[in-house]
Amino acid sequence: MKLYSTNNKDLRVSFQEAVFNSMPQDKGLYMPLEIPQLEQDFIDHIEHYSLPEIAYTIASTLLKDEIPAGDLKVLIEDAVNFNAPVVKLDEETFVLELFHGPSLAFKDFGARFMSRVMAYFLKDDEQLLDVLVATSGDTGGAVALGFLGVANTRVTILFPKGKVSEVQRLQLTTNGKNIRAIAVDGTFDDCQTLVKQAFADNELNAKFRLTSANSINIARLIPQTFYYFNAYAQLKRKGFKDVVFAVPSGNFGNIGAGLLAYKMGLPVHQFIAATNANDTVPRFLESGVYETKPSVQTYANAMDVGAPSNWVRIMDLFKEDRSAIQGLVKAYRFTDEQTLAGIKEIFEKFNYVACPHTAIAYLATKAYAEENPNDESAKVFLSTAHVCKFPEVFPDDILAKIELPAQVETLKNNPELFDELGKEFEGFKKYLLSK
Ligand SMILES: *Cc1c(COP(=O)(O)O)cnc(C)c1O
């Protein structure tokens, strides 16, 4: 697999280079030169395959020249070691639960696969790989737990002090080993600025082999295609031929992976992009004008993105043809008030507790179904995180129904270890150099 940059179609880099750099120097995004089709026979019989088998088939179709079959199989079995079940709510409505991994969010798919791909390419290498990551909550946990114990790597996570939920903080601070966490006296943007400054610093780059675990990394996108195919397989087993996916979207990596899956041959009839008040993409699909805005804070804070970094990739996937995207992707946006009403509605109607991001996807599914009463396909909305990561949003009666997964109970017994820093770069640099 060779890749080009969305800013330079003549550039050619290897998969390995794209993985370690995350982003080309021209600030475009890496895209595969060719998007291979999965074999029709595989898609026709996909209901007979398990999630790891589906994941392996997709990964080997893309990466057979990069990672030999035997190694790739081992890598996949290690990375994709949890389920992504489709749960039925009513005759046509399903929720695809993507929160059964170690950090209880769908980002585990991307982070676990990426960490293992990096470790695979590092295996004959002496120099430690230093991963720097800024997080507003979910990314950090997935990256920390994805890299935990992975040989030859060290992860430094910056999170805004006091601004992540308890479960999110525990996932960042109780790991030890090759993971270190820093509480920054500032905002998520301050954390991100520190990481960017570190990447631009000559002295740090001379001393360390730095990499970002950025959400635009191609090795995070690929494994997110796995669960779309696997959901389709589950629905085929239930007798459906046609599927609609509704995706709660912030940086548009998740839905981008769905669209990549579509290009590889996944028979999907319609995608639905669901956003909160950060509605750059819905506005674009309506007006044709792509205008980013500073992000605003909402209940679904993992989707508080004013300039979705993966959108360029989606435009590139469809050769900048807005009308092609408009046909395949319907977009809806919802306010905090609607989100809360959605959480209550799902609870009352289905006795199901959904996180705010998931509730937005549910509302979009419902809006689509109302506008398209003759569409009899399975409507599947993606649940991107376990509810226990966002407890501040729920009314007390719903909060009382939330069960903490066993792995969270375990975290509470572990000591929290983290350093504290201000938001000045000099302090962060000194910290890095001293360790
Ligand atoms: C990251 C995240 C999202 C947004 O996913 P994108 O790929 O950025 O669109 C949605 N929900 C949760 C819980 C997340 O952590």
Coordinates of C-alpha atoms and ligand atoms in Angstrom, one line a residue:
M1 CA 0.0 0.0 0.0
K2 CA 1.4 3.3 -1.1
L3 CA 0.0 6.6 0.1
Y4 CA -0.2 10.1 -1.3
S5 CA -1.0 13.4 0.4
T6 CA -4.3 15.1 -0.1
N7 CA -2.2 18.2 -0.7
N8 CA 0.2 16.5 -3.1
K9 CA -1.2 13.7 -5.3
D10 CA 2.3 13.0 -6.6
L11 CA 3.8 12.2 -3.2
R12 CA 4.4 8.5 -2.5
V13 CA 5.2 7.1 0.9
S14 CA 5.1 3.7 2.4
F15 CA 2.6 2.6 4.9
Q16 CA 5.3 2.4 7.6
E17 CA 6.3 6.0 6.9
A18 CA 2.6 7.2 7.0
V19 CA 2.1 5.4 10.3
F20 CA 5.1 7.0 12.1
N21 CA 4.5 10.5 10.6
S22 CA 0.7 10.6 11.0
M23 CA 0.6 13.6 8.7
P24 CA 2.6 14.6 5.6
Q25 CA 4.8 17.7 6.0
D26 CA 2.5 19.6 3.6
K27 CA -0.2 19.2 6.3
G28 CA -2.5 17.2 4.1
L29 CA -3.7 13.7 5.0
Y30 CA -2.3 10.4 3.8
M31 CA -4.6 8.5 1.5
P32 CA -4.1 5.0 -0.1
L33 CA -3.2 5.2 -3.7
E34 CA -5.6 2.4 -4.5
I35 CA -8.6 1.2 -2.5
P36 CA -8.8 -2.5 -3.1
Q37 CA -12.2 -4.2 -3.3
L38 CA -12.9 -7.1 -1.0
E39 CA -13.8 -10.3 -2.9
Q40 CA -17.5 -10.5 -3.7
D41 CA -17.5 -14.1 -2.5
F42 CA -16.4 -12.9 0.9
I43 CA -19.0 -10.3 1.1
D44 CA -21.7 -12.7 0.0
H45 CA -20.8 -15.1 2.8
I46 CA -19.7 -12.6 5.4
E47 CA -22.3 -13.9 7.9
H48 CA -20.1 -17.0 8.4
Y49 CA -17.1 -15.0 9.6
S50 CA -16.2 -13.8 13.1
L51 CA -15.0 -10.3 13.9
P52 CA -11.3 -11.3 14.0
E53 CA -11.7 -13.2 10.7
I54 CA -13.4 -10.2 9.1
A55 CA -10.7 -7.9 10.5
Y56 CA -8.0 -10.1 9.1
T57 CA -9.5 -10.3 5.7
I58 CA -9.8 -6.5 5.4
A59 CA -6.3 -5.9 6.9
S60 CA -4.7 -8.4 4.6
T61 CA -6.4 -7.0 1.5
L62 CA -4.9 -3.6 2.4
L63 CA -1.6 -4.6 3.9
K64 CA -0.5 -7.9 2.4
D65 CA 2.6 -6.3 1.0
E66 CA 3.5 -4.6 4.3
I67 CA 3.0 -7.3 6.9
P68 CA 3.3 -11.0 6.2
A69 CA 0.1 -13.1 6.7
G70 CA 1.2 -14.9 9.8
D71 CA 2.4 -11.8 11.6
L72 CA -0.8 -9.9 10.6
K73 CA -3.0 -12.7 12.0
V74 CA -1.2 -12.5 15.3
L75 CA -1.4 -8.7 15.3
I76 CA -5.2 -8.7 14.6
E77 CA -6.0 -11.3 17.2
D78 CA -4.2 -9.3 19.8
A79 CA -5.7 -5.9 18.7
V80 CA -9.3 -7.0 18.1
N81 CA -9.9 -9.0 21.3
F82 CA -13.3 -7.7 22.3
N83 CA -16.7 -7.7 20.7
A84 CA -18.8 -5.2 18.8
P85 CA -22.3 -6.5 19.1
V86 CA -25.4 -5.2 17.3
V87 CA -28.2 -4.9 19.9
K88 CA -31.8 -4.9 18.8
L89 CA -34.0 -2.1 20.1
D90 CA -37.1 -2.7 17.9
E91 CA -37.9 -4.4 14.6
E92 CA -35.8 -2.0 12.5
T93 CA -33.6 -0.2 15.0
F94 CA -30.3 -1.5 16.3
V95 CA -27.4 -0.1 18.3
L96 CA -23.9 -1.1 17.4
E97 CA -22.0 -1.1 20.7
L98 CA -18.4 -0.1 20.2
F99 CA -17.5 0.3 23.9
H100 CA -16.4 -3.2 24.9
G101 CA -12.7 -2.5 24.7
P102 CA -10.3 -1.6 27.5
S103 CA -11.0 2.2 27.5
L104 CA -14.8 1.7 26.9
A105 CA -14.9 3.8 23.7
F106 CA -14.7 3.0 20.0
K107 CA -11.3 4.6 19.9
D108 CA -9.9 1.3 21.2
F109 CA -10.2 -0.1 17.7
G110 CA -7.9 2.5 16.3
A111 CA -5.5 2.8 19.2
R112 CA -4.9 -0.9 19.7
F113 CA -4.3 -1.6 16.1
M114 CA -2.0 1.4 15.6
S115 CA 0.1 0.6 18.7
R116 CA 0.6 -3.0 17.5
V117 CA 1.4 -1.9 13.9
M118 CA 4.0 0.6 15.3
A119 CA 5.4 -2.1 17.6
Y120 CA 5.6 -4.5 14.7
F121 CA 7.7 -2.1 12.6
L122 CA 9.9 -1.3 15.6
K123 CA 10.7 -4.8 16.4
D124 CA 14.3 -4.7 15.0
D125 CA 14.8 -1.2 16.2
E126 CA 16.8 0.0 19.2
Q127 CA 15.5 3.5 19.8
L128 CA 12.5 3.9 22.1
L129 CA 9.4 5.3 20.4
D130 CA 8.0 8.3 22.3
V131 CA 4.3 8.9 21.7
L132 CA 3.1 12.3 22.8
V133 CA -0.7 12.8 23.0
A134 CA -3.0 15.5 24.1
T135 CA -6.5 14.5 25.2
S136 CA -9.8 16.0 26.2
G137 CA -10.8 12.6 27.6
D138 CA -11.4 9.6 25.3
T139 CA -8.3 9.6 23.0
G140 CA -5.9 9.5 25.9
G141 CA -7.5 6.5 27.5
A142 CA -7.6 4.5 24.3
V143 CA -4.0 5.4 23.5
A144 CA -2.7 4.7 27.0
L145 CA -4.4 1.3 27.2
G146 CA -3.5 0.6 23.6
F147 CA 0.2 1.0 24.2
L148 CA 0.3 -0.3 27.8
G149 CA 3.1 -2.8 28.0
V150 CA 3.9 -2.6 24.2
A151 CA 7.7 -3.1 23.9
N152 CA 9.9 -0.3 22.8
T153 CA 7.3 2.4 23.3
R154 CA 6.7 5.1 25.9
V155 CA 3.5 7.3 26.0
T156 CA 3.2 10.7 27.5
I157 CA -0.4 12.0 27.9
L158 CA -1.3 15.5 28.6
F159 CA -4.8 16.2 29.9
P160 CA -6.5 19.3 31.2
K161 CA -6.5 19.2 35.0
G162 CA -10.0 18.9 36.5
K163 CA -11.6 18.8 33.0
V164 CA -11.9 15.1 32.4
S165 CA -14.4 12.7 34.0
E166 CA -13.4 10.4 36.9
V167 CA -13.4 7.3 34.8
Q168 CA -11.4 9.0 32.0
R169 CA -8.9 10.3 34.6
L170 CA -8.4 6.8 36.1
Q171 CA -7.8 5.4 32.7
L172 CA -5.0 7.9 32.2
T173 CA -3.4 7.8 35.6
T174 CA -3.5 4.3 37.0
N175 CA -1.3 2.5 34.3
G176 CA 2.3 3.0 35.3
K177 CA 4.7 0.9 33.2
N178 CA 5.4 2.7 29.9
I179 CA 2.6 5.2 30.3
R180 CA 3.0 8.6 32.1
A181 CA 0.2 11.2 32.6
I182 CA 0.6 14.9 33.0
A183 CA -2.2 17.1 34.4
V184 CA -1.8 20.5 32.7
D185 CA -3.1 23.5 34.5
G186 CA -5.0 24.7 31.4
T187 CA -7.5 23.6 28.7
F188 CA -7.4 20.9 26.1
D189 CA -6.2 23.4 23.6
D190 CA -3.2 24.3 25.9
C191 CA -2.4 20.6 26.0
Q192 CA -2.5 20.3 22.3
T193 CA -0.3 23.4 21.9
L194 CA 2.3 21.9 24.1
V195 CA 2.4 18.7 22.0
K196 CA 2.7 20.7 18.8
Q197 CA 5.5 22.8 20.3
A198 CA 7.3 19.6 21.3
F199 CA 7.1 18.3 17.7
A200 CA 8.5 21.5 16.4
D201 CA 11.4 21.6 18.8
N202 CA 14.8 20.7 17.4
E203 CA 16.5 19.7 20.6
L204 CA 13.7 17.3 21.6
N205 CA 13.6 15.8 18.1
A206 CA 17.4 15.2 18.2
K207 CA 17.1 13.4 21.5
F208 CA 13.9 11.5 21.1
R209 CA 12.1 9.5 18.4
L210 CA 8.8 11.4 18.7
T211 CA 5.5 10.3 17.2
S212 CA 1.9 11.5 17.7
A213 CA -1.0 9.1 18.1
N214 CA -3.1 11.5 16.1
S215 CA -6.7 10.6 15.2
I216 CA -5.8 11.2 11.5
N217 CA -3.2 8.4 11.5
I218 CA -4.0 6.0 8.7
A219 CA -3.4 3.1 11.1
R220 CA -6.3 4.3 13.2
L221 CA -8.7 4.6 10.3
I222 CA -8.2 1.1 8.8
P223 CA -9.3 -0.9 11.9
Q224 CA -12.5 1.2 12.2
T225 CA -13.7 -0.3 8.9
F226 CA -13.7 -3.7 10.7
Y227 CA -16.8 -3.1 12.8
Y228 CA -18.9 -1.8 9.9
F229 CA -18.4 -5.1 8.0
N230 CA -18.9 -7.1 11.2
A231 CA -22.2 -5.2 11.9
Y232 CA -23.4 -5.9 8.4
A233 CA -22.6 -9.6 9.0
Q234 CA -24.6 -9.6 12.2
L235 CA -27.6 -8.0 10.4
K236 CA -27.4 -10.5 7.5
R237 CA -27.7 -13.2 10.1
K238 CA -30.9 -11.5 11.3
G239 CA -32.3 -11.6 7.7
F240 CA -31.6 -8.0 6.6
K241 CA -30.1 -7.2 3.2
D242 CA -29.9 -3.5 3.5
V243 CA -28.3 -1.3 6.2
V244 CA -28.2 2.3 7.2
F245 CA -25.5 3.5 9.6
A246 CA -25.8 6.6 11.8
V247 CA -22.5 7.8 13.1
P248 CA -22.0 10.4 16.0
S249 CA -19.3 12.6 14.5
G250 CA -16.7 15.1 15.7
N251 CA -13.5 14.7 13.7
F252 CA -15.3 12.5 11.2
G253 CA -12.8 9.7 11.5
N254 CA -15.4 7.1 12.4
I255 CA -17.8 7.9 9.5
G256 CA -14.7 8.3 7.3
A257 CA -13.9 4.7 8.0
G258 CA -17.4 3.7 7.2
L259 CA -17.1 5.5 3.9
L260 CA -13.8 3.7 3.2
A261 CA -15.6 0.4 4.0
Y262 CA -18.2 1.4 1.5
K263 CA -15.5 2.0 -1.2
M264 CA -14.1 -1.4 -0.4
G265 CA -17.4 -3.0 -1.2
L266 CA -19.6 -2.8 2.0
P267 CA -23.2 -2.8 0.7
V268 CA -24.5 0.2 2.6
H269 CA -27.5 2.0 1.4
Q270 CA -27.2 5.2 3.5
F271 CA -24.9 6.9 6.0
I272 CA -26.1 9.4 8.5
A273 CA -23.7 11.9 10.0
A274 CA -25.0 13.1 13.4
T275 CA -23.4 16.1 15.1
N276 CA -24.0 18.4 18.1
A277 CA -24.1 22.1 17.7
N278 CA -20.6 21.9 16.1
D279 CA -22.2 21.5 12.7
T280 CA -19.6 22.5 10.1
V281 CA -20.4 19.4 8.0
P282 CA -24.2 19.6 8.1
R283 CA -23.9 23.2 7.1
F284 CA -21.6 22.3 4.2
L285 CA -23.9 19.6 2.9
E286 CA -26.8 22.0 2.9
S287 CA -25.1 25.1 1.5
G288 CA -22.0 23.9 -0.2
V289 CA -19.9 26.3 1.8
Y290 CA -17.3 24.8 4.0
E291 CA -16.8 27.2 6.8
T292 CA -15.1 26.1 10.1
K293 CA -16.0 27.7 13.4
P294 CA -14.4 27.7 16.9
S295 CA -15.8 24.7 18.7
V296 CA -18.6 25.2 21.3
Q297 CA -18.9 23.0 24.4
T298 CA -21.8 20.5 24.5
Y299 CA -22.9 17.4 26.5
A300 CA -21.3 15.3 23.7
N301 CA -17.9 16.8 24.3
A302 CA -15.9 14.2 22.3
M303 CA -17.7 15.7 19.3
D304 CA -16.9 19.4 20.1
V305 CA -15.0 20.0 17.0
G306 CA -15.3 23.1 14.8
A307 CA -12.9 22.0 12.1
P308 CA -13.2 18.2 11.6
S309 CA -9.8 17.0 10.6
N310 CA -10.9 14.0 8.6
W311 CA -13.3 15.8 6.4
V312 CA -10.6 16.5 3.8
R313 CA -10.1 12.7 3.6
I314 CA -13.8 12.1 2.9
M315 CA -13.8 14.8 0.1
D316 CA -10.8 13.1 -1.4
L317 CA -12.4 9.7 -1.2
F318 CA -15.3 11.1 -3.3
K319 CA -13.0 13.1 -5.6
E320 CA -14.3 16.4 -4.3
D321 CA -17.8 15.6 -5.7
R322 CA -20.1 17.1 -3.1
S323 CA -23.3 15.8 -4.8
A324 CA -22.0 12.2 -4.5
I325 CA -21.4 12.7 -0.8
Q326 CA -24.8 14.4 -0.4
G327 CA -26.5 11.3 -1.9
L328 CA -24.8 8.9 0.4
V329 CA -24.5 10.9 3.6
K330 CA -27.4 12.7 5.3
A331 CA -26.5 15.0 8.1
Y332 CA -28.4 16.1 11.2
R333 CA -27.5 18.2 14.1
F334 CA -28.9 18.4 17.6
T335 CA -28.8 20.8 20.6
D336 CA -28.0 19.8 24.2
E337 CA -31.6 20.0 25.1
Q338 CA -32.5 17.6 22.3
T339 CA -29.7 15.3 23.4
L340 CA -31.0 15.1 26.9
A341 CA -34.5 14.5 25.7
G342 CA -33.0 11.7 23.4
I343 CA -31.3 10.1 26.4
K344 CA -34.6 10.0 28.3
E345 CA -36.5 8.7 25.3
I346 CA -34.2 5.8 24.7
F347 CA -34.4 5.0 28.3
E348 CA -38.2 5.1 28.5
K349 CA -38.8 3.4 25.2
F350 CA -36.2 0.7 25.3
N351 CA -34.9 0.6 28.8
Y352 CA -31.5 1.4 27.3
V353 CA -29.0 3.9 28.7
A354 CA -27.1 5.7 25.9
C355 CA -24.2 8.2 26.3
P356 CA -24.8 11.7 24.9
H357 CA -22.9 10.9 21.7
T358 CA -24.9 7.8 21.1
A359 CA -28.1 9.6 21.8
I360 CA -27.3 12.1 19.1
A361 CA -26.9 9.2 16.6
Y362 CA -30.2 7.8 17.8
L363 CA -32.0 11.1 17.2
A364 CA -30.5 11.3 13.7
T365 CA -31.7 7.7 13.0
K366 CA -35.2 8.6 14.1
A367 CA -35.2 11.8 12.0
Y368 CA -34.1 9.9 9.0
A369 CA -36.7 7.1 9.5
E370 CA -39.4 9.7 9.8
E371 CA -38.3 11.4 6.5
N372 CA -38.0 8.0 4.8
P373 CA -41.0 5.9 5.9
N374 CA -40.6 3.4 3.0
D375 CA -37.0 2.6 3.8
E376 CA -37.2 -0.9 5.4
S377 CA -33.5 -1.4 5.9
A378 CA -32.0 -2.1 9.3
K379 CA -31.2 1.3 10.9
V380 CA -28.1 1.0 13.0
F381 CA -26.7 3.8 15.2
L382 CA -23.2 3.6 16.6
S383 CA -22.7 3.7 20.3
T384 CA -19.2 5.2 20.7
A385 CA -18.7 5.1 24.5
H386 CA -19.9 3.5 27.7
V387 CA -22.2 5.7 29.7
C388 CA -20.0 5.6 32.8
K389 CA -17.5 8.0 31.1
F390 CA -20.0 10.8 31.0
P391 CA -21.9 10.7 34.3
E392 CA -22.4 14.4 34.7
V393 CA -25.1 14.5 31.9
F394 CA -27.6 12.0 33.3
P395 CA -30.7 12.7 35.4
D396 CA -30.5 10.8 38.8
D397 CA -33.1 8.1 37.9
I398 CA -31.0 7.1 34.8
L399 CA -27.7 7.5 36.7
A400 CA -28.9 5.0 39.2
K401 CA -29.3 2.4 36.4
I402 CA -25.7 2.7 35.2
E403 CA -23.6 -0.3 36.0
L404 CA -19.9 0.2 36.3
P405 CA -18.0 -2.4 34.2
A406 CA -15.6 -4.6 36.2
Q407 CA -12.5 -3.0 34.7
V408 CA -13.5 0.4 36.1
E409 CA -14.0 -1.1 39.6
T410 CA -10.5 -2.5 39.3
L411 CA -9.1 0.9 38.3
K412 CA -10.5 2.5 41.5
N413 CA -8.2 0.2 43.6
N414 CA -5.1 1.3 41.7
P415 CA -3.0 4.2 42.9
E416 CA -3.2 7.3 40.7
L417 CA 0.2 8.5 39.4
F418 CA 0.5 11.7 37.5
D419 CA 2.7 14.8 37.2
E420 CA 1.5 18.3 37.2
L421 CA 2.7 21.1 34.9
G422 CA 1.7 24.6 33.9
K423 CA 0.9 25.4 30.3
E424 CA 4.3 27.0 29.5
F425 CA 6.4 25.1 27.0
E426 CA 9.7 25.5 28.8
G427 CA 8.4 23.5 31.8
F428 CA 7.1 20.7 29.6
K429 CA 10.4 20.6 27.6
K430 CA 12.4 20.5 30.9
Y431 CA 10.2 17.7 32.0
L432 CA 10.8 15.6 28.9
L433 CA 14.5 16.2 28.9
S434 CA 14.9 15.2 32.5
K435 CA 13.4 11.8 32.1
Ligands
LIG1 C1 -14.0 10.5 19.5 C2 -15.4 10.3 19.8 C3 -16.5 10.6 18.9 C4 -16.2 11.3 17.6 O1 -15.6 10.4 16.6 P1 -14.9 11.1 15.3 O2 -14.2 9.9 14.7 O3 -14.0 12.1 15.8 O4 -16.0 11.6 14.5 C5 -17.8 10.3 19.2 N1 -18.1 9.8 20.4 C6 -17.1 9.5 21.3 C7 -17.5 8.9 22.6 C8 -15.8 9.7 21.0 O5 -14.8 9.4 22.0

